Amino acid sequence: MPPLSEEEKDALVRKIGSLGKAFRYGQRCLRCRYCQPCPQGIVIPEVFRAWDMCRDYPGDFKYLGLELYRGLDVKPDACVECRECVEKCPAFT
Ligand code: SF4
Ligand code: SF4
C-alpha cells in the first residue's frame, strides 16, 4: 500500500479531530502543528506533550514531562489569549 499523501494526512487529522469534539473530555492534542506559529512563540504541541506525559506516564516516568516542560523556551504563561490557535486547531475547537 502506498504511503498517505499530504492531503490524505490532513484529511485524517481533521477526521480524528472531529471525533475528539464528540468526546470532549477525551480530547487530546494530535501534534498536527496546525496551530503553529503562535505569535508569542509558544510551541503549543510541546506544551500538550509535556502535559500528557505528566498525566499519563506511570509514576517513575512522569518527570520526563516535567523536564520537557522546563526545557521549553517559551512557557504557556506568555499566552495573550489571542485565540489564533483555537481557530486553527481541529481537536479543540
Ligand atoms: S491564544 Fe494566541 S498567544 Fe495564546 S497560545 Fe494561542 S496563539 Fe499563542
Ligand atoms: S492544532 Fe491542536 S491538535 Fe494540532 S498541534 Fe496544535 S493544539 Fe495540537
PDB file of N, CA and C and ligand atoms in Angstrom:
ATOM      1  N   MET A   1       0.851  -1.187   0.000  1.00  0.00           N
ATOM      2  CA  MET A   1       0.000   0.000   0.000  1.00  0.00           C
ATOM      3  C   MET A   1       0.893   1.246   0.000  1.00  0.00           C
ATOM      4  N   PRO A   2       0.621   2.219  -0.880  1.00  0.00           N
ATOM      5  CA  PRO A   2       1.475   3.428  -0.926  1.00  0.00           C
ATOM      6  C   PRO A   2       1.270   4.275   0.329  1.00  0.00           C
ATOM      7  N   PRO A   3       2.280   5.074   0.696  1.00  0.00           N
ATOM      8  CA  PRO A   3       2.123   5.949   1.870  1.00  0.00           C
ATOM      9  C   PRO A   3       1.038   6.997   1.626  1.00  0.00           C
ATOM     10  N   LEU A   4       0.478   7.524   2.717  1.00  0.00           N
ATOM     11  CA  LEU A   4      -0.550   8.565   2.590  1.00  0.00           C
ATOM     12  C   LEU A   4       0.056   9.829   1.995  1.00  0.00           C
ATOM     13  N   SER A   5      -0.717  10.465   1.142  1.00  0.00           N
ATOM     14  CA  SER A   5      -0.286  11.768   0.615  1.00  0.00           C
ATOM     15  C   SER A   5      -0.484  12.820   1.708  1.00  0.00           C
ATOM     16  N   GLU A   6       0.089  14.002   1.498  1.00  0.00           N
ATOM     17  CA  GLU A   6      -0.096  15.091   2.477  1.00  0.00           C
ATOM     18  C   GLU A   6      -1.575  15.446   2.611  1.00  0.00           C
ATOM     19  N   GLU A   7      -2.310  15.411   1.486  1.00  0.00           N
ATOM     20  CA  GLU A   7      -3.740  15.729   1.531  1.00  0.00           C
ATOM     21  C   GLU A   7      -4.494  14.679   2.351  1.00  0.00           C
ATOM     22  N   GLU A   8      -4.109  13.407   2.180  1.00  0.00           N
ATOM     23  CA  GLU A   8      -4.770  12.340   2.930  1.00  0.00           C
ATOM     24  C   GLU A   8      -4.453  12.444   4.421  1.00  0.00           C
ATOM     25  N   LYS A   9      -3.197  12.821   4.743  1.00  0.00           N
ATOM     26  CA  LYS A   9      -2.837  13.001   6.155  1.00  0.00           C
ATOM     27  C   LYS A   9      -3.668  14.120   6.776  1.00  0.00           C
ATOM     28  N   ASP A  10      -3.806  15.232   6.023  1.00  0.00           N
ATOM     29  CA  ASP A  10      -4.602  16.350   6.531  1.00  0.00           C
ATOM     30  C   ASP A  10      -6.040  15.906   6.781  1.00  0.00           C
ATOM     31  N   ALA A  11      -6.599  15.156   5.816  1.00  0.00           N
ATOM     32  CA  ALA A  11      -7.974  14.707   5.963  1.00  0.00           C
ATOM     33  C   ALA A  11      -8.118  13.785   7.171  1.00  0.00           C
ATOM     34  N   LEU A  12      -7.110  12.930   7.400  1.00  0.00           N
ATOM     35  CA  LEU A  12      -7.153  12.004   8.529  1.00  0.00           C
ATOM     36  C   LEU A  12      -7.092  12.756   9.860  1.00  0.00           C
ATOM     37  N   VAL A  13      -6.188  13.731   9.938  1.00  0.00           N
ATOM     38  CA  VAL A  13      -6.072  14.512  11.173  1.00  0.00           C
ATOM     39  C   VAL A  13      -7.376  15.245  11.458  1.00  0.00           C
ATOM     40  N   ARG A  14      -7.972  15.809  10.420  1.00  0.00           N
ATOM     41  CA  ARG A  14      -9.229  16.550  10.620  1.00  0.00           C
ATOM     42  C   ARG A  14     -10.344  15.607  11.057  1.00  0.00           C
ATOM     43  N   LYS A  15     -10.331  14.395  10.514  1.00  0.00           N
ATOM     44  CA  LYS A  15     -11.360  13.425  10.899  1.00  0.00           C
ATOM     45  C   LYS A  15     -11.182  13.020  12.365  1.00  0.00           C
ATOM     46  N   ILE A  16      -9.954  12.759  12.743  1.00  0.00           N
ATOM     47  CA  ILE A  16      -9.700  12.392  14.144  1.00  0.00           C
ATOM     48  C   ILE A  16     -10.097  13.546  15.059  1.00  0.00           C
ATOM     49  N   GLY A  17      -9.767  14.771  14.618  1.00  0.00           N
ATOM     50  CA  GLY A  17     -10.148  15.937  15.408  1.00  0.00           C
ATOM     51  C   GLY A  17     -11.647  16.045  15.567  1.00  0.00           C
ATOM     52  N   SER A  18     -12.381  15.744  14.514  1.00  0.00           N
ATOM     53  CA  SER A  18     -13.842  15.849  14.596  1.00  0.00           C
ATOM     54  C   SER A  18     -14.395  14.796  15.549  1.00  0.00           C
ATOM     55  N   LEU A  19     -13.769  13.637  15.616  1.00  0.00           N
ATOM     56  CA  LEU A  19     -14.196  12.613  16.576  1.00  0.00           C
ATOM     57  C   LEU A  19     -13.952  13.098  18.000  1.00  0.00           C
ATOM     58  N   GLY A  20     -12.799  13.767  18.199  1.00  0.00           N
ATOM     59  CA  GLY A  20     -12.487  14.289  19.526  1.00  0.00           C
ATOM     60  C   GLY A  20     -13.553  15.246  20.019  1.00  0.00           C
ATOM     61  N   LYS A  21     -14.102  16.055  19.103  1.00  0.00           N
ATOM     62  CA  LYS A  21     -15.112  17.029  19.509  1.00  0.00           C
ATOM     63  C   LYS A  21     -16.346  16.346  20.081  1.00  0.00           C
ATOM     64  N   ALA A  22     -16.627  15.137  19.594  1.00  0.00           N
ATOM     65  CA  ALA A  22     -17.803  14.422  20.092  1.00  0.00           C
ATOM     66  C   ALA A  22     -17.561  13.858  21.489  1.00  0.00           C
ATOM     67  N   PHE A  23     -16.322  13.716  21.881  1.00  0.00           N
ATOM     68  CA  PHE A  23     -15.970  13.174  23.190  1.00  0.00           C
ATOM     69  C   PHE A  23     -15.100  14.208  23.893  1.00  0.00           C
ATOM     70  N   ARG A  24     -15.716  15.281  24.302  1.00  0.00           N
ATOM     71  CA  ARG A  24     -14.973  16.465  24.719  1.00  0.00           C
ATOM     72  C   ARG A  24     -13.927  16.152  25.783  1.00  0.00           C
ATOM     73  N   TYR A  25     -14.238  15.295  26.726  1.00  0.00           N
ATOM     74  CA  TYR A  25     -13.280  15.048  27.802  1.00  0.00           C
ATOM     75  C   TYR A  25     -12.207  14.048  27.400  1.00  0.00           C
ATOM     76  N   GLY A  26     -12.331  13.502  26.194  1.00  0.00           N
ATOM     77  CA  GLY A  26     -11.288  12.625  25.704  1.00  0.00           C
ATOM     78  C   GLY A  26     -10.369  13.324  24.722  1.00  0.00           C
ATOM     79  N   GLN A  27     -10.532  14.632  24.581  1.00  0.00           N
ATOM     80  CA  GLN A  27      -9.751  15.336  23.580  1.00  0.00           C
ATOM     81  C   GLN A  27      -8.274  15.312  23.927  1.00  0.00           C
ATOM     82  N   ARG A  28      -7.497  15.127  22.898  1.00  0.00           N
ATOM     83  CA  ARG A  28      -6.039  15.151  23.039  1.00  0.00           C
ATOM     84  C   ARG A  28      -5.449  15.941  21.890  1.00  0.00           C
ATOM     85  N   CYS A  29      -4.320  16.553  22.146  1.00  0.00           N
ATOM     86  CA  CYS A  29      -3.577  17.211  21.075  1.00  0.00           C
ATOM     87  C   CYS A  29      -3.087  16.144  20.102  1.00  0.00           C
ATOM     88  N   LEU A  30      -3.281  16.401  18.815  1.00  0.00           N
ATOM     89  CA  LEU A  30      -2.930  15.442  17.770  1.00  0.00           C
ATOM     90  C   LEU A  30      -1.517  15.656  17.236  1.00  0.00           C
ATOM     91  N   ARG A  31      -0.823  16.696  17.763  1.00  0.00           N
ATOM     92  CA  ARG A  31       0.539  17.049  17.319  1.00  0.00           C
ATOM     93  C   ARG A  31       0.584  17.384  15.830  1.00  0.00           C
ATOM     94  N   CYS A  32      -0.523  17.870  15.306  1.00  0.00           N
ATOM     95  CA  CYS A  32      -0.569  18.178  13.874  1.00  0.00           C
ATOM     96  C   CYS A  32       0.143  19.493  13.547  1.00  0.00           C
ATOM     97  N   ARG A  33       0.310  20.347  14.559  1.00  0.00           N
ATOM     98  CA  ARG A  33       1.001  21.637  14.435  1.00  0.00           C
ATOM     99  C   ARG A  33       0.246  22.651  13.590  1.00  0.00           C
ATOM    100  N   TYR A  34      -1.027  22.415  13.299  1.00  0.00           N
ATOM    101  CA  TYR A  34      -1.792  23.414  12.566  1.00  0.00           C
ATOM    102  C   TYR A  34      -1.871  24.728  13.337  1.00  0.00           C
ATOM    103  N   CYS A  35      -1.721  24.679  14.644  1.00  0.00           N
ATOM    104  CA  CYS A  35      -1.838  25.884  15.474  1.00  0.00           C
ATOM    105  C   CYS A  35      -0.598  26.764  15.394  1.00  0.00           C
ATOM    106  N   GLN A  36       0.472  26.242  14.827  1.00  0.00           N
ATOM    107  CA  GLN A  36       1.715  26.996  14.767  1.00  0.00           C
ATOM    108  C   GLN A  36       1.746  27.908  13.538  1.00  0.00           C
ATOM    109  N   PRO A  37       2.438  29.032  13.556  1.00  0.00           N
ATOM    110  CA  PRO A  37       3.173  29.522  14.712  1.00  0.00           C
ATOM    111  C   PRO A  37       2.289  30.340  15.641  1.00  0.00           C
ATOM    112  N   CYS A  38       2.558  30.263  16.909  1.00  0.00           N
ATOM    113  CA  CYS A  38       1.918  31.138  17.894  1.00  0.00           C
ATOM    114  C   CYS A  38       2.664  32.471  17.864  1.00  0.00           C
ATOM    115  N   PRO A  39       1.944  33.595  17.800  1.00  0.00           N
ATOM    116  CA  PRO A  39       2.638  34.888  17.742  1.00  0.00           C
ATOM    117  C   PRO A  39       3.510  35.152  18.965  1.00  0.00           C
ATOM    118  N   GLN A  40       3.265  34.466  20.048  1.00  0.00           N
ATOM    119  CA  GLN A  40       4.077  34.639  21.254  1.00  0.00           C
ATOM    120  C   GLN A  40       5.246  33.657  21.297  1.00  0.00           C
ATOM    121  N   GLY A  41       5.305  32.767  20.311  1.00  0.00           N
ATOM    122  CA  GLY A  41       6.415  31.820  20.259  1.00  0.00           C
ATOM    123  C   GLY A  41       6.222  30.580  21.110  1.00  0.00           C
ATOM    124  N   ILE A  42       5.007  30.340  21.559  1.00  0.00           N
ATOM    125  CA  ILE A  42       4.729  29.133  22.348  1.00  0.00           C
ATOM    126  C   ILE A  42       4.621  27.940  21.394  1.00  0.00           C
ATOM    127  N   VAL A  43       5.377  26.897  21.653  1.00  0.00           N
ATOM    128  CA  VAL A  43       5.280  25.687  20.829  1.00  0.00           C
ATOM    129  C   VAL A  43       4.185  24.818  21.463  1.00  0.00           C
ATOM    130  N   ILE A  44       2.980  25.077  21.036  1.00  0.00           N
ATOM    131  CA  ILE A  44       1.787  24.543  21.701  1.00  0.00           C
ATOM    132  C   ILE A  44       1.769  23.016  21.776  1.00  0.00           C
ATOM    133  N   PRO A  45       2.075  22.290  20.667  1.00  0.00           N
ATOM    134  CA  PRO A  45       2.034  20.828  20.791  1.00  0.00           C
ATOM    135  C   PRO A  45       3.046  20.283  21.790  1.00  0.00           C
ATOM    136  N   GLU A  46       4.151  20.983  22.000  1.00  0.00           N
ATOM    137  CA  GLU A  46       5.123  20.509  23.001  1.00  0.00           C
ATOM    138  C   GLU A  46       4.607  20.763  24.417  1.00  0.00           C
ATOM    139  N   VAL A  47       3.851  21.842  24.596  1.00  0.00           N
ATOM    140  CA  VAL A  47       3.223  22.075  25.902  1.00  0.00           C
ATOM    141  C   VAL A  47       2.251  20.933  26.206  1.00  0.00           C
ATOM    142  N   PHE A  48       1.443  20.575  25.211  1.00  0.00           N
ATOM    143  CA  PHE A  48       0.488  19.484  25.426  1.00  0.00           C
ATOM    144  C   PHE A  48       1.207  18.147  25.594  1.00  0.00           C
ATOM    145  N   ARG A  49       2.325  17.977  24.893  1.00  0.00           N
ATOM    146  CA  ARG A  49       3.061  16.722  25.041  1.00  0.00           C
ATOM    147  C   ARG A  49       3.566  16.584  26.490  1.00  0.00           C
ATOM    148  N   ALA A  50       4.097  17.672  27.015  1.00  0.00           N
ATOM    149  CA  ALA A  50       4.580  17.645  28.392  1.00  0.00           C
ATOM    150  C   ALA A  50       3.430  17.350  29.357  1.00  0.00           C
ATOM    151  N   TRP A  51       2.306  17.999  29.118  1.00  0.00           N
ATOM    152  CA  TRP A  51       1.124  17.789  29.962  1.00  0.00           C
ATOM    153  C   TRP A  51       0.678  16.323  29.894  1.00  0.00           C
ATOM    154  N   ASP A  52       0.599  15.790  28.667  1.00  0.00           N
ATOM    155  CA  ASP A  52       0.162  14.393  28.504  1.00  0.00           C
ATOM    156  C   ASP A  52       1.129  13.429  29.195  1.00  0.00           C
ATOM    157  N   MET A  53       2.425  13.716  29.100  1.00  0.00           N
ATOM    158  CA  MET A  53       3.413  12.836  29.738  1.00  0.00           C
ATOM    159  C   MET A  53       3.246  12.855  31.257  1.00  0.00           C
ATOM    160  N   CYS A  54       3.066  14.047  31.815  1.00  0.00           N
ATOM    161  CA  CYS A  54       2.880  14.156  33.273  1.00  0.00           C
ATOM    162  C   CYS A  54       1.609  13.436  33.705  1.00  0.00           C
ATOM    163  N   ARG A  55       0.585  13.536  32.900  1.00  0.00           N
ATOM    164  CA  ARG A  55      -0.706  12.959  33.265  1.00  0.00           C
ATOM    165  C   ARG A  55      -0.729  11.440  33.050  1.00  0.00           C
ATOM    166  N   ASP A  56      -0.145  10.975  31.953  1.00  0.00           N
ATOM    167  CA  ASP A  56      -0.381   9.595  31.532  1.00  0.00           C
ATOM    168  C   ASP A  56       0.763   8.626  31.821  1.00  0.00           C
ATOM    169  N   TYR A  57       1.973   9.134  31.946  1.00  0.00           N
ATOM    170  CA  TYR A  57       3.082   8.211  32.174  1.00  0.00           C
ATOM    171  C   TYR A  57       2.995   7.633  33.581  1.00  0.00           C
ATOM    172  N   PRO A  58       3.469   6.398  33.761  1.00  0.00           N
ATOM    173  CA  PRO A  58       3.489   5.831  35.114  1.00  0.00           C
ATOM    174  C   PRO A  58       4.422   6.631  36.019  1.00  0.00           C
ATOM    175  N   GLY A  59       4.216   6.488  37.320  1.00  0.00           N
ATOM    176  CA  GLY A  59       4.848   7.336  38.323  1.00  0.00           C
ATOM    177  C   GLY A  59       6.313   7.635  38.106  1.00  0.00           C
ATOM    178  N   ASP A  60       7.125   6.618  37.864  1.00  0.00           N
ATOM    179  CA  ASP A  60       8.563   6.826  37.758  1.00  0.00           C
ATOM    180  C   ASP A  60       8.968   7.623  36.529  1.00  0.00           C
ATOM    181  N   PHE A  61       8.049   7.784  35.578  1.00  0.00           N
ATOM    182  CA  PHE A  61       8.404   8.429  34.313  1.00  0.00           C
ATOM    183  C   PHE A  61       7.743   9.793  34.119  1.00  0.00           C
ATOM    184  N   LYS A  62       6.930  10.190  35.077  1.00  0.00           N
ATOM    185  CA  LYS A  62       6.258  11.490  34.938  1.00  0.00           C
ATOM    186  C   LYS A  62       7.261  12.636  34.879  1.00  0.00           C
ATOM    187  N   TYR A  63       8.417  12.452  35.495  1.00  0.00           N
ATOM    188  CA  TYR A  63       9.409  13.526  35.498  1.00  0.00           C
ATOM    189  C   TYR A  63       9.834  13.900  34.076  1.00  0.00           C
ATOM    190  N   LEU A  64       9.693  12.970  33.122  1.00  0.00           N
ATOM    191  CA  LEU A  64      10.065  13.269  31.738  1.00  0.00           C
ATOM    192  C   LEU A  64       9.221  14.419  31.192  1.00  0.00           C
ATOM    193  N   GLY A  65       7.943  14.427  31.565  1.00  0.00           N
ATOM    194  CA  GLY A  65       7.078  15.533  31.154  1.00  0.00           C
ATOM    195  C   GLY A  65       7.521  16.838  31.783  1.00  0.00           C
ATOM    196  N   LEU A  66       7.910  16.779  33.057  1.00  0.00           N
ATOM    197  CA  LEU A  66       8.394  17.984  33.739  1.00  0.00           C
ATOM    198  C   LEU A  66       9.668  18.507  33.091  1.00  0.00           C
ATOM    199  N   GLU A  67      10.541  17.588  32.734  1.00  0.00           N
ATOM    200  CA  GLU A  67      11.795  18.013  32.099  1.00  0.00           C
ATOM    201  C   GLU A  67      11.526  18.640  30.738  1.00  0.00           C
ATOM    202  N   LEU A  68      10.606  18.050  30.000  1.00  0.00           N
ATOM    203  CA  LEU A  68      10.248  18.633  28.708  1.00  0.00           C
ATOM    204  C   LEU A  68       9.690  20.039  28.919  1.00  0.00           C
ATOM    205  N   TYR A  69       8.812  20.179  29.908  1.00  0.00           N
ATOM    206  CA  TYR A  69       8.219  21.492  30.193  1.00  0.00           C
ATOM    207  C   TYR A  69       9.290  22.504  30.586  1.00  0.00           C
ATOM    208  N   ARG A  70      10.176  22.092  31.462  1.00  0.00           N
ATOM    209  CA  ARG A  70      11.233  23.012  31.914  1.00  0.00           C
ATOM    210  C   ARG A  70      12.129  23.452  30.759  1.00  0.00           C
ATOM    211  N   GLY A  71      12.265  22.590  29.749  1.00  0.00           N
ATOM    212  CA  GLY A  71      13.144  22.906  28.627  1.00  0.00           C
ATOM    213  C   GLY A  71      12.502  23.797  27.566  1.00  0.00           C
ATOM    214  N   LEU A  72      11.210  24.097  27.713  1.00  0.00           N
ATOM    215  CA  LEU A  72      10.552  24.941  26.714  1.00  0.00           C
ATOM    216  C   LEU A  72      11.090  26.364  26.796  1.00  0.00           C
ATOM    217  N   ASP A  73      11.465  26.924  25.658  1.00  0.00           N
ATOM    218  CA  ASP A  73      11.990  28.293  25.650  1.00  0.00           C
ATOM    219  C   ASP A  73      10.935  29.301  26.083  1.00  0.00           C
ATOM    220  N   VAL A  74       9.699  29.075  25.630  1.00  0.00           N
ATOM    221  CA  VAL A  74       8.605  29.986  25.986  1.00  0.00           C
ATOM    222  C   VAL A  74       7.532  29.166  26.693  1.00  0.00           C
ATOM    223  N   LYS A  75       7.221  29.540  27.905  1.00  0.00           N
ATOM    224  CA  LYS A  75       6.214  28.819  28.689  1.00  0.00           C
ATOM    225  C   LYS A  75       4.814  29.356  28.351  1.00  0.00           C
ATOM    226  N   PRO A  76       3.800  28.562  28.590  1.00  0.00           N
ATOM    227  CA  PRO A  76       2.447  28.979  28.195  1.00  0.00           C
ATOM    228  C   PRO A  76       1.923  30.205  28.928  1.00  0.00           C
ATOM    229  N   ASP A  77       2.592  30.639  30.007  1.00  0.00           N
ATOM    230  CA  ASP A  77       2.106  31.871  30.661  1.00  0.00           C
ATOM    231  C   ASP A  77       2.398  33.106  29.813  1.00  0.00           C
ATOM    232  N   ALA A  78       3.106  32.929  28.680  1.00  0.00           N
ATOM    233  CA  ALA A  78       3.309  34.036  27.741  1.00  0.00           C
ATOM    234  C   ALA A  78       2.076  34.251  26.850  1.00  0.00           C
ATOM    235  N   CYS A  79       1.108  33.370  26.954  1.00  0.00           N
ATOM    236  CA  CYS A  79      -0.102  33.454  26.121  1.00  0.00           C
ATOM    237  C   CYS A  79      -0.856  34.762  26.398  1.00  0.00           C
ATOM    238  N   VAL A  80      -1.272  35.428  25.323  1.00  0.00           N
ATOM    239  CA  VAL A  80      -2.049  36.667  25.451  1.00  0.00           C
ATOM    240  C   VAL A  80      -3.507  36.427  25.052  1.00  0.00           C
ATOM    241  N   GLU A  81      -3.883  35.147  24.909  1.00  0.00           N
ATOM    242  CA  GLU A  81      -5.264  34.755  24.620  1.00  0.00           C
ATOM    243  C   GLU A  81      -5.811  35.400  23.347  1.00  0.00           C
ATOM    244  N   CYS A  82      -4.953  35.444  22.313  1.00  0.00           N
ATOM    245  CA  CYS A  82      -5.421  35.981  21.033  1.00  0.00           C
ATOM    246  C   CYS A  82      -6.368  34.990  20.343  1.00  0.00           C
ATOM    247  N   ARG A  83      -6.289  33.709  20.732  1.00  0.00           N
ATOM    248  CA  ARG A  83      -7.154  32.627  20.222  1.00  0.00           C
ATOM    249  C   ARG A  83      -6.870  32.247  18.766  1.00  0.00           C
ATOM    250  N   GLU A  84      -5.748  32.697  18.206  1.00  0.00           N
ATOM    251  CA  GLU A  84      -5.406  32.267  16.845  1.00  0.00           C
ATOM    252  C   GLU A  84      -5.292  30.750  16.771  1.00  0.00           C
ATOM    253  N   CYS A  85      -4.699  30.145  17.804  1.00  0.00           N
ATOM    254  CA  CYS A  85      -4.510  28.693  17.798  1.00  0.00           C
ATOM    255  C   CYS A  85      -5.850  27.960  17.893  1.00  0.00           C
ATOM    256  N   VAL A  86      -6.758  28.522  18.640  1.00  0.00           N
ATOM    257  CA  VAL A  86      -8.064  27.879  18.812  1.00  0.00           C
ATOM    258  C   VAL A  86      -8.785  27.788  17.482  1.00  0.00           C
ATOM    259  N   GLU A  87      -8.657  28.856  16.681  1.00  0.00           N
ATOM    260  CA  GLU A  87      -9.326  28.868  15.374  1.00  0.00           C
ATOM    261  C   GLU A  87      -8.763  27.801  14.439  1.00  0.00           C
ATOM    262  N   LYS A  88      -7.484  27.473  14.597  1.00  0.00           N
ATOM    263  CA  LYS A  88      -6.823  26.555  13.652  1.00  0.00           C
ATOM    264  C   LYS A  88      -6.848  25.102  14.101  1.00  0.00           C
ATOM    265  N   CYS A  89      -7.135  24.851  15.349  1.00  0.00           N
ATOM    266  CA  CYS A  89      -6.970  23.510  15.914  1.00  0.00           C
ATOM    267  C   CYS A  89      -8.166  22.607  15.590  1.00  0.00           C
ATOM    268  N   PRO A  90      -7.908  21.419  15.011  1.00  0.00           N
ATOM    269  CA  PRO A  90      -9.018  20.519  14.700  1.00  0.00           C
ATOM    270  C   PRO A  90      -9.524  19.744  15.914  1.00  0.00           C
ATOM    271  N   ALA A  91      -8.765  19.721  16.994  1.00  0.00           N
ATOM    272  CA  ALA A  91      -9.136  18.889  18.148  1.00  0.00           C
ATOM    273  C   ALA A  91      -9.856  19.660  19.242  1.00  0.00           C
ATOM    274  N   PHE A  92      -9.613  20.942  19.344  1.00  0.00           N
ATOM    275  CA  PHE A  92     -10.104  21.684  20.500  1.00  0.00           C
ATOM    276  C   PHE A  92     -11.120  22.755  20.153  1.00  0.00           C
ATOM    277  N   THR A  93     -11.474  22.874  18.882  1.00  0.00           N
ATOM    278  CA  THR A  93     -12.444  23.915  18.521  1.00  0.00           C
ATOM    279  C   THR A  93     -13.778  23.299  18.186  1.00  0.00           C
TER     280      THR A  93
HETATM  281  S1  SF4 B   1      -4.077  32.075  22.257  1.00  0.00           S
HETATM  282 FE1  SF4 B   1      -2.594  33.159  20.918  1.00  0.00          FE
HETATM  283  S2  SF4 B   1      -0.867  33.624  22.254  1.00  0.00           S
HETATM  284 FE2  SF4 B   1      -2.072  32.055  23.293  1.00  0.00          FE
HETATM  285  S3  SF4 B   1      -1.144  30.105  22.691  1.00  0.00           S
HETATM  286 FE3  SF4 B   1      -2.798  30.519  21.230  1.00  0.00          FE
HETATM  287  S4  SF4 B   1      -1.829  31.577  19.507  1.00  0.00           S
HETATM  288 FE4  SF4 B   1      -0.406  31.662  21.243  1.00  0.00          FE
HETATM  289  S1  SF4 B   2      -3.590  22.360  16.191  1.00  0.00           S
HETATM  290 FE1  SF4 B   2      -4.434  21.470  18.079  1.00  0.00          FE
HETATM  291  S2  SF4 B   2      -4.144  19.271  17.836  1.00  0.00           S
HETATM  292 FE2  SF4 B   2      -2.805  20.277  16.356  1.00  0.00          FE
HETATM  293  S3  SF4 B   2      -0.820  20.504  17.401  1.00  0.00           S
HETATM  294 FE3  SF4 B   2      -1.971  22.392  17.763  1.00  0.00          FE
HETATM  295  S4  SF4 B   2      -3.036  22.053  19.721  1.00  0.00           S
HETATM  296 FE4  SF4 B   2      -2.357  20.044  18.972  1.00  0.00          FE
END
